[in-house]
Short mmCIF file of C-alpha atoms in Angstrom, two decimals:
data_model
loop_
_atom_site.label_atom_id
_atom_site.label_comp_id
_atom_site.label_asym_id
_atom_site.label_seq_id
_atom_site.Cartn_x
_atom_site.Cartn_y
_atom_site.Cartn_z
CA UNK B 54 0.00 0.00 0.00
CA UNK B 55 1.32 3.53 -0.83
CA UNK B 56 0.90 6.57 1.12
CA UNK B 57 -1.73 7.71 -1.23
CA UNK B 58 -4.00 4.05 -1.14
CA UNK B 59 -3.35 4.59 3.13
CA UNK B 60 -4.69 7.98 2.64
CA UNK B 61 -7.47 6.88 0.87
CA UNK B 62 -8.31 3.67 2.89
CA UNK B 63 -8.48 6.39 5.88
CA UNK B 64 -10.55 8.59 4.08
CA UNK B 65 -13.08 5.33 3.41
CA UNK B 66 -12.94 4.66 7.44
CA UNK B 67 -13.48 7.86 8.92
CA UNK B 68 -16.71 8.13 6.96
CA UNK B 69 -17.51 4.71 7.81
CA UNK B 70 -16.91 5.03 11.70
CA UNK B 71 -18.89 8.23 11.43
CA UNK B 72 -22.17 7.47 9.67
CA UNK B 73 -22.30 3.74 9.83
CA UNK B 74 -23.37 1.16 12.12
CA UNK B 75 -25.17 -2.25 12.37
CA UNK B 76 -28.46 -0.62 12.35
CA UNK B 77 -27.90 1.53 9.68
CA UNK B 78 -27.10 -1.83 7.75
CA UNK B 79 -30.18 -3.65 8.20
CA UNK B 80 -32.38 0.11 7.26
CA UNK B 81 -30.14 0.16 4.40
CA UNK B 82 -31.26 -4.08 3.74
CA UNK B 83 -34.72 -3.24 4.34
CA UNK B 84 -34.85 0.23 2.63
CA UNK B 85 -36.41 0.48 -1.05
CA UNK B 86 -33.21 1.07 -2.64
CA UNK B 87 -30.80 -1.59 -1.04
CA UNK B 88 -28.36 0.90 0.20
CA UNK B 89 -28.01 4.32 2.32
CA UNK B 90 -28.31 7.23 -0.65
CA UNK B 91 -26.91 9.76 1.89
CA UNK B 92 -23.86 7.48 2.91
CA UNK B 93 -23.31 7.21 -0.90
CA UNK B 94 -23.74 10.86 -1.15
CA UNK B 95 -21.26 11.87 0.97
CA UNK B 96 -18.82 9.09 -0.20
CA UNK B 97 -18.82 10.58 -3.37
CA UNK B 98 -18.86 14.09 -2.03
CA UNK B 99 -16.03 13.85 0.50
CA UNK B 100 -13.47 11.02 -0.79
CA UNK B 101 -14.74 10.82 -4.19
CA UNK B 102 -15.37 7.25 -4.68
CA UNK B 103 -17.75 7.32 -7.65
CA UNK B 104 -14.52 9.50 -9.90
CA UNK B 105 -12.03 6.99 -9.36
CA UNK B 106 -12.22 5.40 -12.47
CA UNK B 107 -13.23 8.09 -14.51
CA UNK B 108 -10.54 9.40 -16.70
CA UNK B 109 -9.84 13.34 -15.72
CA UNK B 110 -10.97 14.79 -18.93
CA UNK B 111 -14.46 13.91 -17.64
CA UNK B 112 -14.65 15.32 -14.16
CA UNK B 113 -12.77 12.73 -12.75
CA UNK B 114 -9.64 11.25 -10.94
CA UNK B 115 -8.19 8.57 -13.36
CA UNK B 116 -6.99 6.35 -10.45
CA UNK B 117 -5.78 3.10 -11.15
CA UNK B 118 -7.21 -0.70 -10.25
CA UNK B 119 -5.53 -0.50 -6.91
CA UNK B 120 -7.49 2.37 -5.92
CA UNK B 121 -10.63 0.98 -6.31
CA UNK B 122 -9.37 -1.71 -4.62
CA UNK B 123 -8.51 -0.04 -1.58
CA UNK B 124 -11.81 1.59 -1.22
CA UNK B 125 -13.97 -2.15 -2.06
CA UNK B 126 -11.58 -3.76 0.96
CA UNK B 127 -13.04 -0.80 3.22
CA UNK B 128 -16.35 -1.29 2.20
CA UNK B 129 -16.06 -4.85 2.09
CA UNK B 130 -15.43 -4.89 6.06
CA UNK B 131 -18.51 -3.50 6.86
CA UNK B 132 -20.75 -5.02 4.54
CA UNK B 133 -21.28 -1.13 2.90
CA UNK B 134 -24.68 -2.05 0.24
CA UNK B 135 -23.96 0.46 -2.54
CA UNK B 136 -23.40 0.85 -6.12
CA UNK B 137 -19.35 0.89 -5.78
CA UNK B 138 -18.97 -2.07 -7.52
CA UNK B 139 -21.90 -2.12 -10.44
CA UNK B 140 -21.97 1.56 -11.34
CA UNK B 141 -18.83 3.49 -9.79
CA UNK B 142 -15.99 0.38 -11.26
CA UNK B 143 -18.10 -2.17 -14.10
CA UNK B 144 -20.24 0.32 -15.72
CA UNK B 145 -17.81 3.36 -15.15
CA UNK B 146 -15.09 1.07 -16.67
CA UNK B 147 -16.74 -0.12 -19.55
CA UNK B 148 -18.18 3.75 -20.29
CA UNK B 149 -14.44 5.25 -19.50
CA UNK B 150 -13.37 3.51 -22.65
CA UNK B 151 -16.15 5.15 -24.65
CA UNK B 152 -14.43 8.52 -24.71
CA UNK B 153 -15.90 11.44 -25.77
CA UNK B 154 -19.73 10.34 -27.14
CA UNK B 155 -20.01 9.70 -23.19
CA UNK B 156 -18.79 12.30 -21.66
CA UNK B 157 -21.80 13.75 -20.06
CA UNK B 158 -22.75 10.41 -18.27
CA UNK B 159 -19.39 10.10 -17.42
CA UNK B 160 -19.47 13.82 -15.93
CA UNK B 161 -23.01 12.59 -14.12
CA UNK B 162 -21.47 9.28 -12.58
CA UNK B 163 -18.47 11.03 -11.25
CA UNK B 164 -20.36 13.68 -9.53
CA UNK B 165 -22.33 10.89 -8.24
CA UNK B 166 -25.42 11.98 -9.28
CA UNK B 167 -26.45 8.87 -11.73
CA UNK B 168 -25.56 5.55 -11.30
CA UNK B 169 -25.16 2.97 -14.19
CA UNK B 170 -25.31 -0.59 -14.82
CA UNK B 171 -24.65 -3.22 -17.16
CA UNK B 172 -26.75 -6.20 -18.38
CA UNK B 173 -24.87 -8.84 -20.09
CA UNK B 174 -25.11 -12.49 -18.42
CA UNK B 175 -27.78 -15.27 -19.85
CA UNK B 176 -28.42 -18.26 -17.59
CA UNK B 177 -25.42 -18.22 -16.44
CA UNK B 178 -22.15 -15.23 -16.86
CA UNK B 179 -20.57 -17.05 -19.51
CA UNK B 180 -23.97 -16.61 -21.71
CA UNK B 181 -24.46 -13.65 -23.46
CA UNK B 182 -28.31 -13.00 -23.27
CA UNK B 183 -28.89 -9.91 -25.13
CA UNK B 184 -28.47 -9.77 -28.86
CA UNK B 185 -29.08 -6.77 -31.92
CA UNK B 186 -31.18 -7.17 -34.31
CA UNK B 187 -32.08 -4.19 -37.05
CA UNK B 188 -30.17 -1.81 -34.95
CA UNK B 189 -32.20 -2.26 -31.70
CA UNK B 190 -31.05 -4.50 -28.50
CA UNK B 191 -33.73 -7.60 -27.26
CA UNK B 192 -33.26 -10.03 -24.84
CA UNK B 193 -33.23 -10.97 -21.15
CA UNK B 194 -30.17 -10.12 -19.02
CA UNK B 195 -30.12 -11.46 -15.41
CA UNK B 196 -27.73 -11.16 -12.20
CA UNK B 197 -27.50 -7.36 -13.01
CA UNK B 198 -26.00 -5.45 -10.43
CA UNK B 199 -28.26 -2.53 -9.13
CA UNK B 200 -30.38 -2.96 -12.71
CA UNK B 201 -33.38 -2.24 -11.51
CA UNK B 202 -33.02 1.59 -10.41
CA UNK B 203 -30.10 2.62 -11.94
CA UNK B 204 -30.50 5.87 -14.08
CA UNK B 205 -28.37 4.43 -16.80
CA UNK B 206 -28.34 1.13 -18.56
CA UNK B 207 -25.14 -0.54 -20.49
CA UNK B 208 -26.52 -3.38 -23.07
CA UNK B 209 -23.31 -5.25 -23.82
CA UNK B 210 -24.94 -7.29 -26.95
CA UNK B 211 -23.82 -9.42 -29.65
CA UNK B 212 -24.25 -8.20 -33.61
CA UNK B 213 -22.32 -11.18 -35.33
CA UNK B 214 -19.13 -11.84 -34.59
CA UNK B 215 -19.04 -7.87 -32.46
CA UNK B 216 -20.05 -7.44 -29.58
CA UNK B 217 -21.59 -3.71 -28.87
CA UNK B 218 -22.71 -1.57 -26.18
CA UNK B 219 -25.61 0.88 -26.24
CA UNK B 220 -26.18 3.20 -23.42
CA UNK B 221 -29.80 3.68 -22.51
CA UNK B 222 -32.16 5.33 -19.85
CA UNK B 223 -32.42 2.62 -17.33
CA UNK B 224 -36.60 3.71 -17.52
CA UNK B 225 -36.58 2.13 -21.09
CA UNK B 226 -36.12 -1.23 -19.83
CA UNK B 227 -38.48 -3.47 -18.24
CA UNK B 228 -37.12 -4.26 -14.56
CA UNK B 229 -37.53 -6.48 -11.93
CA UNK B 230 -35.54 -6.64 -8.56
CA UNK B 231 -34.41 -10.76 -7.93
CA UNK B 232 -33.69 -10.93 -4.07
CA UNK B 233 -30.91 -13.72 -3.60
CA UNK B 234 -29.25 -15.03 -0.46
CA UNK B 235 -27.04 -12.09 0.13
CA UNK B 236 -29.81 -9.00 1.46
CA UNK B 237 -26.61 -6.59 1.00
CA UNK B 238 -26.26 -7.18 -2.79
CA UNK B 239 -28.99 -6.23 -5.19
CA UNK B 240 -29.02 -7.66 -8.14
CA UNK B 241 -32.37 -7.25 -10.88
CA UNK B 242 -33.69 -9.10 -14.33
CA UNK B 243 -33.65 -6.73 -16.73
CA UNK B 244 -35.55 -7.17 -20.43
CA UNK B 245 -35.69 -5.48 -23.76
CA UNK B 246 -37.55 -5.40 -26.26
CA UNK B 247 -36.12 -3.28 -29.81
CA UNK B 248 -34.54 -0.48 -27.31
CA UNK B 249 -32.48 1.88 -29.07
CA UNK B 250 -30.22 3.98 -27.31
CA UNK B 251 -26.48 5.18 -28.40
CA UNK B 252 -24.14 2.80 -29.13
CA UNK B 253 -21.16 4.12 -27.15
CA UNK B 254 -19.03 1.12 -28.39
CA UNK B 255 -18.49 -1.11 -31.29
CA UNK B 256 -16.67 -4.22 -31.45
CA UNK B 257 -16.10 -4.06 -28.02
CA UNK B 258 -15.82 -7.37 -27.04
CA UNK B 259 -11.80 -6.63 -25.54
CA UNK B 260 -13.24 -3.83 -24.05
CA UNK B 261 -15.82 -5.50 -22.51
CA UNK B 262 -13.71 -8.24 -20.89
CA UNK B 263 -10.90 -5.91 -19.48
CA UNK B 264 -13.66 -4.18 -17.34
CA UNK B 265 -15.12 -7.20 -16.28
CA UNK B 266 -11.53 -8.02 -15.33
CA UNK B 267 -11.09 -4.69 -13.37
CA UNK B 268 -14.38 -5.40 -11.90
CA UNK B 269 -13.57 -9.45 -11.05
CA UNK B 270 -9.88 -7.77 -9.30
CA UNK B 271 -11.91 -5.08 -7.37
CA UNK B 272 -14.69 -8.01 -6.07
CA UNK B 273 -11.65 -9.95 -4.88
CA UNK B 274 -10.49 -7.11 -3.12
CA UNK B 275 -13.95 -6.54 -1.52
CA UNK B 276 -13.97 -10.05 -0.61
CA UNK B 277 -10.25 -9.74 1.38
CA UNK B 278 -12.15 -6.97 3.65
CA UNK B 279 -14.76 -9.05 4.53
CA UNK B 280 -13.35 -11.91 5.01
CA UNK B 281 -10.21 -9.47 7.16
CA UNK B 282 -13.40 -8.22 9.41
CA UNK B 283 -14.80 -11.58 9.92
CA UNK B 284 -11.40 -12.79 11.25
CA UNK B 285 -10.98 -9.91 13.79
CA UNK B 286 -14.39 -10.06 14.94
CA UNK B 287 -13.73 -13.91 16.02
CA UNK B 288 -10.36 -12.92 16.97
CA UNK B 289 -11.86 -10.41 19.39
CA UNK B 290 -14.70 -13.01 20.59
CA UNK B 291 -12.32 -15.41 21.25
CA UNK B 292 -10.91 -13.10 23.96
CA UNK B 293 -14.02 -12.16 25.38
CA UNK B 294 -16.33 -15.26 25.64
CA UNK B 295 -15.16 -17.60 28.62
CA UNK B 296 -15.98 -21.34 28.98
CA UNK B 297 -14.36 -23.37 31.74
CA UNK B 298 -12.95 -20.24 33.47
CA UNK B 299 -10.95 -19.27 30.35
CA UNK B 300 -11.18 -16.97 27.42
CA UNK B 301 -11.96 -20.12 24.72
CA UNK B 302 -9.27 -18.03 22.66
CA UNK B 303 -6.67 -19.28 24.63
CA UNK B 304 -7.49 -23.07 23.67
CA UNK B 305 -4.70 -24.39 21.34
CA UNK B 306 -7.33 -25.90 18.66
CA UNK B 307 -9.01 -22.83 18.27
CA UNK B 308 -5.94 -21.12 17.90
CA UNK B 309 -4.56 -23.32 14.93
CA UNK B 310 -8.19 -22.59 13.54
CA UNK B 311 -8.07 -18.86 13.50
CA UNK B 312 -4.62 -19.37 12.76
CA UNK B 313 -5.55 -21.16 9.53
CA UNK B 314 -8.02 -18.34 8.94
CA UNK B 315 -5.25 -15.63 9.37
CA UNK B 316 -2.78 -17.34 6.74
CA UNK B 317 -6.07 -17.66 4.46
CA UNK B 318 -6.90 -13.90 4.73
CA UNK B 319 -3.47 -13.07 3.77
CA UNK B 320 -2.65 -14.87 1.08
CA UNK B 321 -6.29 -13.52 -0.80
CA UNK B 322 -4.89 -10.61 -0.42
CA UNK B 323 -2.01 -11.12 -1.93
CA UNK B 324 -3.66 -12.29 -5.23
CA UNK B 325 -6.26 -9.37 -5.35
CA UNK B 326 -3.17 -7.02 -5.07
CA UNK B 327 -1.31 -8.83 -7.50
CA UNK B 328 -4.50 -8.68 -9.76
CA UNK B 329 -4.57 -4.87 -9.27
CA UNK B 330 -1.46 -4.22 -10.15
CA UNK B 331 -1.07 -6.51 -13.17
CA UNK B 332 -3.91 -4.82 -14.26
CA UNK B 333 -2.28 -1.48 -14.07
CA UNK B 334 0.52 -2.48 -15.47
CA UNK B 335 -1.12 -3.87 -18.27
CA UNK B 336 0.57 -7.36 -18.23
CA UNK B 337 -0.33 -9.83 -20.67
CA UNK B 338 -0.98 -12.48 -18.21
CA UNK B 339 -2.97 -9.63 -16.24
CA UNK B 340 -6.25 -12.19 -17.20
CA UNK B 341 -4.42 -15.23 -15.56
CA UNK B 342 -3.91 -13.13 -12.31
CA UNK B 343 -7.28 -11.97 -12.06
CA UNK B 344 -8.66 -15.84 -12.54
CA UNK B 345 -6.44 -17.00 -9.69
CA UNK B 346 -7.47 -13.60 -7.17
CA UNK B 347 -11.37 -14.46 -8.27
CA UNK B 348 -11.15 -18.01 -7.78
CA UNK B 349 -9.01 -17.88 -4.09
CA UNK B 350 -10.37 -14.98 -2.61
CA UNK B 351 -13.89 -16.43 -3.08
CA UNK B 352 -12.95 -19.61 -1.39
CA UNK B 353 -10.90 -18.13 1.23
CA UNK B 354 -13.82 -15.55 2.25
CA UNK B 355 -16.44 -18.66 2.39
CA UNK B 356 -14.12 -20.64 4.45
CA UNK B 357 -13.17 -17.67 7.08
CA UNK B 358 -16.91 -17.15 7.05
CA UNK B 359 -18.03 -20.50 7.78
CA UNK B 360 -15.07 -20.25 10.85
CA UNK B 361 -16.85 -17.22 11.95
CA UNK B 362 -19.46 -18.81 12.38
CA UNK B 363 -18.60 -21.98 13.75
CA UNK B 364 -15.77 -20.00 16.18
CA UNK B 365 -18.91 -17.79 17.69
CA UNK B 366 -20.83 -21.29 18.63
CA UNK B 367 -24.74 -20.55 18.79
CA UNK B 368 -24.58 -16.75 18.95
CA UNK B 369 -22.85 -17.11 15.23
CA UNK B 370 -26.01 -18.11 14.03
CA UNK B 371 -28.43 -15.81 15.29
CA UNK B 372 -30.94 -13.37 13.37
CA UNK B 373 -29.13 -10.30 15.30
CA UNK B 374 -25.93 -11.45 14.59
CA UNK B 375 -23.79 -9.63 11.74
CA UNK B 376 -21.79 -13.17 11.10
CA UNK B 377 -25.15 -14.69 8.94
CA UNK B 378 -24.68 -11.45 6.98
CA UNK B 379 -20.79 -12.28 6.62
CA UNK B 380 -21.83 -15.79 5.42
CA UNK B 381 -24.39 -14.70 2.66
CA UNK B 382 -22.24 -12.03 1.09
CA UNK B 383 -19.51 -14.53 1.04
CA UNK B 384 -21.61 -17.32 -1.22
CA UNK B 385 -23.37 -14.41 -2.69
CA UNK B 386 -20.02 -13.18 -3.65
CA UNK B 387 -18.27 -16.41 -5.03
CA UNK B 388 -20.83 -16.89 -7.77
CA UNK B 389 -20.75 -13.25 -8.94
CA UNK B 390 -19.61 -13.21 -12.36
CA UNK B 391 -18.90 -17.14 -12.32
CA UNK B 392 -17.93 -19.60 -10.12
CA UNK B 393 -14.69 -20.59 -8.37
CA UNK B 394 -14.85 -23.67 -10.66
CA UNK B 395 -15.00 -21.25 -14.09
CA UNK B 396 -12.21 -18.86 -12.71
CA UNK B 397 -9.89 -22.12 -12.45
CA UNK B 398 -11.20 -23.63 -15.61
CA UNK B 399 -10.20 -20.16 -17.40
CA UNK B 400 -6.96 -20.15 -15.53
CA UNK B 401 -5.79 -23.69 -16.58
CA UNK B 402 -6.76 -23.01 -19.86
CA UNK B 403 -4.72 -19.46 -20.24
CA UNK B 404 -1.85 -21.16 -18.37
CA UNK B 405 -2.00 -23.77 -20.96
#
């Protein structure tokens, strides 16, 4: 981490300890949006989270992967619902490389004013559900992130052998919110019929998959936060609850177990950084590094999680308890954009 990603991690916590807590979670859960709009507000007012990724000639910062990154991880920790990861890295990504015929959305999701999303994934994320025909976009997209109120919509389609992207108003679309496991990420169904918007790129199928790979490095990254916070907060249990006249923390087994957890923590992060920074670098094999952080970091997170809960005995899996919460986001978060399973398929066969 350099001074400026500590600086910026900071920034992230301070408003966090300030305006967050585990009640403002679950009203965030149970509110008709899915996440505090005046935590995201000031996020983007105050530390600029929603400009990272937009190049400066548009109102924004032009950080790198590794920023992002740094501000998922804090989020990550506390479970943050928001539209970080669908509108302010995928769609702001995939729009950055647009240039110039986007410039005012770009301006718009910067300022944090607008969110975006982008519809792509079939039946599954390796099926490409939405495809052109006479110009226009039809087709079914599911598992897309924040689809069903974002202003914006991205419509990554196929025409032939191209795939392009038209940008329309996310009020075009028919939408319809899919509640999953995970209550902290909202994902929505989202179908077209003929919609004709701008096509903001053509033959953008590279595009397309480098900023699902800056979006797959920032997840994993998200993922080491989480699964960092779920650690501590057994850590810190494991001091605190007693059983036989001693803190159960001091038992040698459960010890080696958070032990186990710690080395597992460390090590995802090691491959979302290394993800980041191929990325930035622009490394060939930057798509290899991203398939291993995806693929470890996912089963890393569910494995600390399951600990947490196992480690907290029958308070772990109580309704008031945040470690249930932990647990779903950390399923939820594996099958995002495919699998452990596909990440290692795609990995063996790049390596090959």
């Amino acid at each position: 981490m350099s001074s400026e990603l500590d600086d910026l991690a900071s920034a992230v916590r301070s408003v966090l300890d300030r305006r967050w807590s585990d009640a403002a979670l679950r009203a965030a859960i149970d509110s008709p949006a899915g996440y505090d709009a005046d935590l995201w507000a000031v996020l983007c007012e105050q530390v600029g989270v929603a400009a990272l990724a937009v190049p400066e000639e548009f109102d924004g910062v032009g950080a790198g992967v590794r920023a992002l990154q740094t501000v998922a991880q804090e989020l990550g920790r506390r479970l943050i619902p928001s539209p970080f990861l669908g509108s302010a890295v995928f769609a702001t990504t995939l729009l950055s490389a647009a240039g110039t015929p986007a410039a005012g959305t770009l301006g718009d999701l910067a300022a944090g004013t607008r969110t975006a999303a982008v519809a792509f994934a079939g039946e599954d994320f390796a099926d490409r559900a939405l495809r052109v025909r006479d110009g226009s976009v039809s087709g079914t997209a599911r598992f897309v992130l924040d689809g069903d109120l974002a202003d914006d919509l991205l419509l990554v389609a196929g025409d032939g052998d191209r795939t392009v992207v038209h940008l329309i108003d996310g009020e075009s679309a028919s939408r319809r919110h899919t509640p999953t496991m995970d209550p902290t990420r909202r994902l929505a169904e989202v179908t077209v019929d003929g919609a004709t918007g701008t096509v903001v790129l053509d033959d953008a199928g590279s595009v397309f998959a480098h900023a699902l790979d800056v979006t797959c490095a920032v997840l994993a990254a998200e993922q080491v936060g989480a699964a960092a916070q779920a650690l501590a907060a057994t850590v810190e249990y494991a001091k605190s609850r007693v059983q036989f006249g001693r803190a159960i923390g001091s038992f040698q087994a459960l010890k080696h177990r958070m032990a186990d957890m710690f080395v597992l923590v460390e090590a995802a992060r090691s491959a979302a950084y290394a993800a980041g920074e191929a990325l930035e670098r622009g490394d060939a094999d930057a798509g290899l590094a991203v398939a291993t952080a995806k693929a470890y970091c996912s089963e890393a997170f569910e494995a600390v999680a399951g600990e947490m809960i196992q480690l907290h005995g029958g308070i772990g899996i109580t309704w008031e308890h945040d470690a249930h919460l932990y647990f779903k986001r950390a399923h939820g978060s594996a099958q995002l954009f495919g699998d452990p399973a596909s990440f290692l398929n795609r990995r063996a066969l790049t390596h090959s």
